[in-house]
mmCIF file of C-alpha atoms in Angstrom:
data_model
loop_
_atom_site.group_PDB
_atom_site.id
_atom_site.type_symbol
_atom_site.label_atom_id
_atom_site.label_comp_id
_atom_site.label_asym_id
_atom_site.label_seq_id
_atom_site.Cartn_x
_atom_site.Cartn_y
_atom_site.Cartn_z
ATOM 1 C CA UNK A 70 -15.004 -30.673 53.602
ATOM 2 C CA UNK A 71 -15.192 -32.377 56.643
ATOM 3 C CA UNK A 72 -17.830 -31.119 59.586
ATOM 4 C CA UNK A 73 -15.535 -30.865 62.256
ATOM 5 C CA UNK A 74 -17.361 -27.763 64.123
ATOM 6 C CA UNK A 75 -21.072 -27.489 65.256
ATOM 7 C CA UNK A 76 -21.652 -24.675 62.776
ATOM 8 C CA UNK A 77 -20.512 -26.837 59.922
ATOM 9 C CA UNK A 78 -22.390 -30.286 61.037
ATOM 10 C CA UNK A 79 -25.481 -27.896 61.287
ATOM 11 C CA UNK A 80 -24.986 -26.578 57.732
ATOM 12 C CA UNK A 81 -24.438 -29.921 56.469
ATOM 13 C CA UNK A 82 -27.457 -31.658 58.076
ATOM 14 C CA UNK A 83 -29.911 -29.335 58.100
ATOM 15 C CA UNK A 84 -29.052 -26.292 56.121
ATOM 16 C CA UNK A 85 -28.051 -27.923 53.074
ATOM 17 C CA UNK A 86 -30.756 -30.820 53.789
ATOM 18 C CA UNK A 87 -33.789 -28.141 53.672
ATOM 19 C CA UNK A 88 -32.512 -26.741 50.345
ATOM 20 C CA UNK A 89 -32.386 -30.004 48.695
ATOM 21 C CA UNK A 90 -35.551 -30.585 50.041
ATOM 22 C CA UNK A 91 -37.113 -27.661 48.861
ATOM 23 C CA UNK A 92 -35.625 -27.221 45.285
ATOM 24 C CA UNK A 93 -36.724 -30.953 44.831
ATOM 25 C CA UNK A 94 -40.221 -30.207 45.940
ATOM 26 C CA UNK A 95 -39.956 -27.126 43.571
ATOM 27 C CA UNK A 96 -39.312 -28.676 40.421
ATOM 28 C CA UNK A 97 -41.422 -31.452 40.837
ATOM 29 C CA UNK A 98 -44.242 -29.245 41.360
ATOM 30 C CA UNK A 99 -43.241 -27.095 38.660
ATOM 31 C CA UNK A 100 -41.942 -29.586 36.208
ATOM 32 C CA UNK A 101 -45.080 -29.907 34.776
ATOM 33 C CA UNK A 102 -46.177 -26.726 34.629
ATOM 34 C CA UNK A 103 -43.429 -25.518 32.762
ATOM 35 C CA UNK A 104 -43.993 -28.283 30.038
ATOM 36 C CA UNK A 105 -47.084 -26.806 29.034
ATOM 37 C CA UNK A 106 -46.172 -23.433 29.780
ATOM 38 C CA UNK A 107 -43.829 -24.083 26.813
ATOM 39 C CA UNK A 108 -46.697 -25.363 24.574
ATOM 40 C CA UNK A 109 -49.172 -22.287 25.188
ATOM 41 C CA UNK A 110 -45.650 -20.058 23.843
ATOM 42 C CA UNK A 111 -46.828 -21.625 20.550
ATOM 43 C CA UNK A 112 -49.915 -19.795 20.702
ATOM 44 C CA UNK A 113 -47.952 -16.340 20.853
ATOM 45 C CA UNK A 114 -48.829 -14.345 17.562
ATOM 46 C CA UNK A 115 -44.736 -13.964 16.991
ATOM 47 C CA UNK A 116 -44.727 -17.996 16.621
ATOM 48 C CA UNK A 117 -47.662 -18.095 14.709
ATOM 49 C CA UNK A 118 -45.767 -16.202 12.305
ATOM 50 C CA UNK A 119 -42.946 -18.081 12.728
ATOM 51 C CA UNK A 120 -43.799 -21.268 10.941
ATOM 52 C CA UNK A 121 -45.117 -21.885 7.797
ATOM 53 C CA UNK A 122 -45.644 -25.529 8.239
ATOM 54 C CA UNK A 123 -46.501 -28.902 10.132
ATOM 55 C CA UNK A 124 -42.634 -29.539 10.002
ATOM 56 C CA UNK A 125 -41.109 -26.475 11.392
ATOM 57 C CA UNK A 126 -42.126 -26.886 15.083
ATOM 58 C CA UNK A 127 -41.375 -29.674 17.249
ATOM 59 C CA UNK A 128 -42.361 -33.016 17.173
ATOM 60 C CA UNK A 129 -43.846 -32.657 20.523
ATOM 61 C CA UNK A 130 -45.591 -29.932 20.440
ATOM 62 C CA UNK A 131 -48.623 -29.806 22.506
ATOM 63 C CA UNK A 132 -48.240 -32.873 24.315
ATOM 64 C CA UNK A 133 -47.892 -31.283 27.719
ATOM 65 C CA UNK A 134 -51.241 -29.581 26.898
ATOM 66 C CA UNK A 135 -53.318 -32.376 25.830
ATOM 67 C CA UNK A 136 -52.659 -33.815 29.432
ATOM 68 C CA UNK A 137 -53.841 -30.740 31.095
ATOM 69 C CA UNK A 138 -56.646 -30.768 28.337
ATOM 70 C CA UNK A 139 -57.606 -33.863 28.322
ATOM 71 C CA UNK A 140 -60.369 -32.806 25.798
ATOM 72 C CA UNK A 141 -58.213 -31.977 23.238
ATOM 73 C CA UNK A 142 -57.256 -33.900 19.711
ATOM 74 C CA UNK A 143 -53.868 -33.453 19.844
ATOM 75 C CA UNK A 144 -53.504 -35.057 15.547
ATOM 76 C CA UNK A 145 -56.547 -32.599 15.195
ATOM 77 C CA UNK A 146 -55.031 -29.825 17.184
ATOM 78 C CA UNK A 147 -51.564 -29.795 15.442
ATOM 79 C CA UNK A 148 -53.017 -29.651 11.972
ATOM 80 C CA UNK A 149 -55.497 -26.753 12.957
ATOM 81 C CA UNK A 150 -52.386 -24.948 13.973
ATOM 82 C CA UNK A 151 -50.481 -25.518 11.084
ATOM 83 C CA UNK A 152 -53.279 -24.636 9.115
ATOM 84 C CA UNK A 153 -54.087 -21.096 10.933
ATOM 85 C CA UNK A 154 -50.183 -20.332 10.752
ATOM 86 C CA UNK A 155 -50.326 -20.473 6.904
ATOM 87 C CA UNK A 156 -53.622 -18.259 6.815
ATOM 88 C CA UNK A 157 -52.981 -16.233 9.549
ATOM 89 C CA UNK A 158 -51.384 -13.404 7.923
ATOM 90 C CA UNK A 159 -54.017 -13.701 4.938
ATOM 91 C CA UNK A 160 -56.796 -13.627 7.366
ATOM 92 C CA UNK A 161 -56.020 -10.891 8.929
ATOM 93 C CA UNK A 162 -55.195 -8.651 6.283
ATOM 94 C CA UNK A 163 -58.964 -9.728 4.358
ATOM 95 C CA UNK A 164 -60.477 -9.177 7.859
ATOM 96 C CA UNK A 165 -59.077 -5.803 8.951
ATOM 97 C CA UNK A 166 -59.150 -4.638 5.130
ATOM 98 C CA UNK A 167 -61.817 -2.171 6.148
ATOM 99 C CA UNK A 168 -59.901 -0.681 9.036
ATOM 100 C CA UNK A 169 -56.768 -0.449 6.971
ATOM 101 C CA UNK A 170 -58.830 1.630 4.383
ATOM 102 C CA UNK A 171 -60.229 3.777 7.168
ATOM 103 C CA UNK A 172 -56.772 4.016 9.063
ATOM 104 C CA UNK A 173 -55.424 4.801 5.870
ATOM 105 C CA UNK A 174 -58.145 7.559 5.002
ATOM 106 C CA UNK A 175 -57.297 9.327 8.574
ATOM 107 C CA UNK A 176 -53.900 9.280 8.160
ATOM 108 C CA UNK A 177 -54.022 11.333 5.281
ATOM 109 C CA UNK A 178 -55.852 13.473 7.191
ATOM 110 C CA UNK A 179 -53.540 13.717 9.627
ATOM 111 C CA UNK A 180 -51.118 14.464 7.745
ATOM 112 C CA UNK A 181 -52.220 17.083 6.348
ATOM 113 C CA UNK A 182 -53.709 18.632 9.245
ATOM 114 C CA UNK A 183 -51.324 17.663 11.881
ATOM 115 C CA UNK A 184 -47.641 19.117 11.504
ATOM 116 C CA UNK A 185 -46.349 16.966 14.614
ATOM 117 C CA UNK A 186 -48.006 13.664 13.110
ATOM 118 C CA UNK A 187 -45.377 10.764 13.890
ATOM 119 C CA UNK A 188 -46.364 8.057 11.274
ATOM 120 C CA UNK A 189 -43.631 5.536 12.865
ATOM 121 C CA UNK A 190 -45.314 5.971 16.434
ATOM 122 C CA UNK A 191 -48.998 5.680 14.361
ATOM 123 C CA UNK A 192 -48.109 2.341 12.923
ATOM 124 C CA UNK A 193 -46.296 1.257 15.884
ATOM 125 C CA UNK A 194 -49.372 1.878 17.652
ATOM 126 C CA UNK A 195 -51.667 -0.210 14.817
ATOM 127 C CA UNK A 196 -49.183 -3.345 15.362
ATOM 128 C CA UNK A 197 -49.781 -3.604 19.067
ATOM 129 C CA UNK A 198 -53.419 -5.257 18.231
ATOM 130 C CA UNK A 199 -51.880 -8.461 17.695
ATOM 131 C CA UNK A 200 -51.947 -10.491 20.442
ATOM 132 C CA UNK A 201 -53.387 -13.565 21.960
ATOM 133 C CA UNK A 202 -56.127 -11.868 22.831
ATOM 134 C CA UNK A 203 -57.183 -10.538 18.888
ATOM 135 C CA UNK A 204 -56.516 -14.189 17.700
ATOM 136 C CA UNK A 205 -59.151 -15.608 20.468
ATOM 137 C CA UNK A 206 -61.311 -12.912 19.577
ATOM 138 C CA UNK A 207 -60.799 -13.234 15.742
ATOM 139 C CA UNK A 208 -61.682 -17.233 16.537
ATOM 140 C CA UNK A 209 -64.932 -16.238 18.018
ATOM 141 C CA UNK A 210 -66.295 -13.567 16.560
ATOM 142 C CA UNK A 211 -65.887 -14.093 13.058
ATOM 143 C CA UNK A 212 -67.132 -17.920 13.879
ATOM 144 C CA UNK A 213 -63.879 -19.810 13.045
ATOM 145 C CA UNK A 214 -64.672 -22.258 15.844
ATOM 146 C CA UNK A 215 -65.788 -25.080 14.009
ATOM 147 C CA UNK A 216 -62.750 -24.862 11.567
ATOM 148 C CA UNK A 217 -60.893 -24.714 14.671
ATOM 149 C CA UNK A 218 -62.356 -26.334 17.485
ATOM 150 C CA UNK A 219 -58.871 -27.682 19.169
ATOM 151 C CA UNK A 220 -57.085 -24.346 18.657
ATOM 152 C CA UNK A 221 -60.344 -22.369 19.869
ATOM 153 C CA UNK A 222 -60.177 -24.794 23.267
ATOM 154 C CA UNK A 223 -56.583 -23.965 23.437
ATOM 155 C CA UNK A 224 -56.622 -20.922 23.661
ATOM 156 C CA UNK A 225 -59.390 -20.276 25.888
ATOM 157 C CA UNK A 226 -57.738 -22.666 28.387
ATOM 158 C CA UNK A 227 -54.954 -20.334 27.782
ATOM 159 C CA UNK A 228 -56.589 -17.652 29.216
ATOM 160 C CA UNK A 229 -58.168 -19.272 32.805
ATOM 161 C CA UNK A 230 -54.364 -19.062 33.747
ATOM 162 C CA UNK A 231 -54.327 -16.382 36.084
ATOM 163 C CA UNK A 232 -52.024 -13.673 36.016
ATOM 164 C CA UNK A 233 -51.094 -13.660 39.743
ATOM 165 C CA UNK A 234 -52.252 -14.846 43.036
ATOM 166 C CA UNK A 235 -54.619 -11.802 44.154
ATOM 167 C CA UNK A 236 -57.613 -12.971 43.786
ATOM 168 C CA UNK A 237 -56.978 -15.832 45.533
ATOM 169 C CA UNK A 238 -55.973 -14.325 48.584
ATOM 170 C CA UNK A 239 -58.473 -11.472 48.386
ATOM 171 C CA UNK A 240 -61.257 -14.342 48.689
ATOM 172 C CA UNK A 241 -59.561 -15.605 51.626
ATOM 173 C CA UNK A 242 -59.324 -12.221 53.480
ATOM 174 C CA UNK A 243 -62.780 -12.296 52.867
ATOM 175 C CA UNK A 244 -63.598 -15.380 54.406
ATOM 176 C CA UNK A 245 -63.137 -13.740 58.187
ATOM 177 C CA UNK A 246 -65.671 -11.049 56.918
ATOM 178 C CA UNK A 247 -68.080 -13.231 55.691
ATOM 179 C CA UNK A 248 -67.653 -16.026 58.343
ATOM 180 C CA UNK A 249 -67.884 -13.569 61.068
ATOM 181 C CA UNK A 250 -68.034 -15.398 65.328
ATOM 182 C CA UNK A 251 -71.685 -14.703 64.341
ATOM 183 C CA UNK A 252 -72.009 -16.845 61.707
ATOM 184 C CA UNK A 253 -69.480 -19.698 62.729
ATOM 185 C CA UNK A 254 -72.487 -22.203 62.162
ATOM 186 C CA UNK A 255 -72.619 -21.517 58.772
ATOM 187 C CA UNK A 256 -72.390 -24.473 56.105
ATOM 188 C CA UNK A 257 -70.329 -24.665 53.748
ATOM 189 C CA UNK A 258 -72.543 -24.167 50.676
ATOM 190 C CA UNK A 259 -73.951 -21.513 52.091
ATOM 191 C CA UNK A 260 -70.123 -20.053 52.243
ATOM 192 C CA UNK A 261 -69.097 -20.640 49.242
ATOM 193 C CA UNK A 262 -72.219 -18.937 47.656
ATOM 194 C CA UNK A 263 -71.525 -15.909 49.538
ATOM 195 C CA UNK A 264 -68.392 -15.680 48.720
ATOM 196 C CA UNK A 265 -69.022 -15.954 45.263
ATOM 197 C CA UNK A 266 -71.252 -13.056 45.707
ATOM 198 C CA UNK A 267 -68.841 -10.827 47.254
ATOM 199 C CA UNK A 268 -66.034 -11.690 44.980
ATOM 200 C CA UNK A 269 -67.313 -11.768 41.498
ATOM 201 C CA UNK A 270 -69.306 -8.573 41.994
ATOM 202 C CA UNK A 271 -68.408 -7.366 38.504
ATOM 203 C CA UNK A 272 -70.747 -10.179 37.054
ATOM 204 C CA UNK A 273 -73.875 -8.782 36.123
ATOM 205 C CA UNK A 274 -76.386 -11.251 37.077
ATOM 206 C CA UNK A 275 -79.896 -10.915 36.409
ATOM 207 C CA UNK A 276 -81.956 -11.191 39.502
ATOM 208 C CA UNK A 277 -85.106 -11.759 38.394
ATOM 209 C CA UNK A 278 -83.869 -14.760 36.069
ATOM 210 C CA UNK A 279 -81.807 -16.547 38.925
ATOM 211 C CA UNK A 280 -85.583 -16.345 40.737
ATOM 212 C CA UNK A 281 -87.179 -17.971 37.984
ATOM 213 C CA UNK A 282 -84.271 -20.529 38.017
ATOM 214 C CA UNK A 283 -84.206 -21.697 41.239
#
């Protein structure tokens, strides 16, 4: 199409120019990103459950992370994984055996006492617990760490990823509280400590042990 009009030459140079521009700045941001966004949807529970060995999932798998990470092992971290997606389902059934006992024990009782007792909805409601979160929290707390140390670091780096922007921009609404025309001498140490104050108020901190600290 030729630009014979000054609406046309305009959407041609600078219209079409600034999308270009953008969706180029876009992915190359983004590229990235999305490479090991793709690596920490291994970690999911319904992958995990997915393969049974090193074979099944792809060759590069976790590559992407090990750059962000630079930390990890990424021989080391493969064969954790395969290793934890074999056991995983034994695991978890030796771990929670006492809950399923106890689960199992109430909804007898239930059932017998309840006439409106929905036993689809009741194990519907049991299967939610899976998550990313229960597999960090089995990795800790039943001290699986050292068995896997790559996987542990994986998935706690999987969970710094914030959610959404919010927090972010509450700290910098902040920032004209804190760093009131009153205060525009303030360093910038001295800023970012009171800032961490005022945004991570639900840390409990121990005064009396930062005093003895400092």
């Amino acid at each position: 199409e030729v630009a014979n009009t000054p609406s046309l030459l305009f959407k041609f140079q600078v219209y079409f120019f600034v999308l270009d521009t953008v969706g180029t700045v876009l992915n190359s941001r983004y590229s990235q990103a999305r490479e090991v966004l793709k690596d920490l949807s291994l970690l999911s529970v319904e992958r995990i459950k997915s393969f049974s060995s090193i074979q099944d999932f792809p060759c590069d798998s976790f590559d992407a992370l090990q750059c962000w990470i630079p930390e990890l092992n990424l021989e080391s971290l493969r064969t954790e994984y395969s290793a934890f997606c074999n056991a995983y389902s034994s695991l978890t059934a030796g771990l929670n055996l006492g809950d399923t006992l106890h689960d199992a024990q109430e909804s007898d009782h239930d059932w017998s006492t309840n006439e409106n007792y929905d036993e689809e909805e009741h194990t519907t409601s049991k299967s939610k617990k899976e998550n990313t979160a229960s597999i960090l929290q089995l990795l800790s707390k039943f001290n699986l760490t050292s068995a896997f140390p790559n996987l542990y670091l994986a998935y706690k780096a999987l969970y710094t990823i914030p959610v959404t922007s919010a927090a972010a921009e509450r700290t910098f609404s902040k920032v004209k509280i804190i760093k009131s025309r009153l205060r525009s001498t303030m360093s910038q140490l001295r800023l970012e400590s009171l800032l961490l104050l005022n945004c991570e108020t639900d840390i409990n901190i121990d005064l009396n042990q930062a005093i003895n600290e400092l």
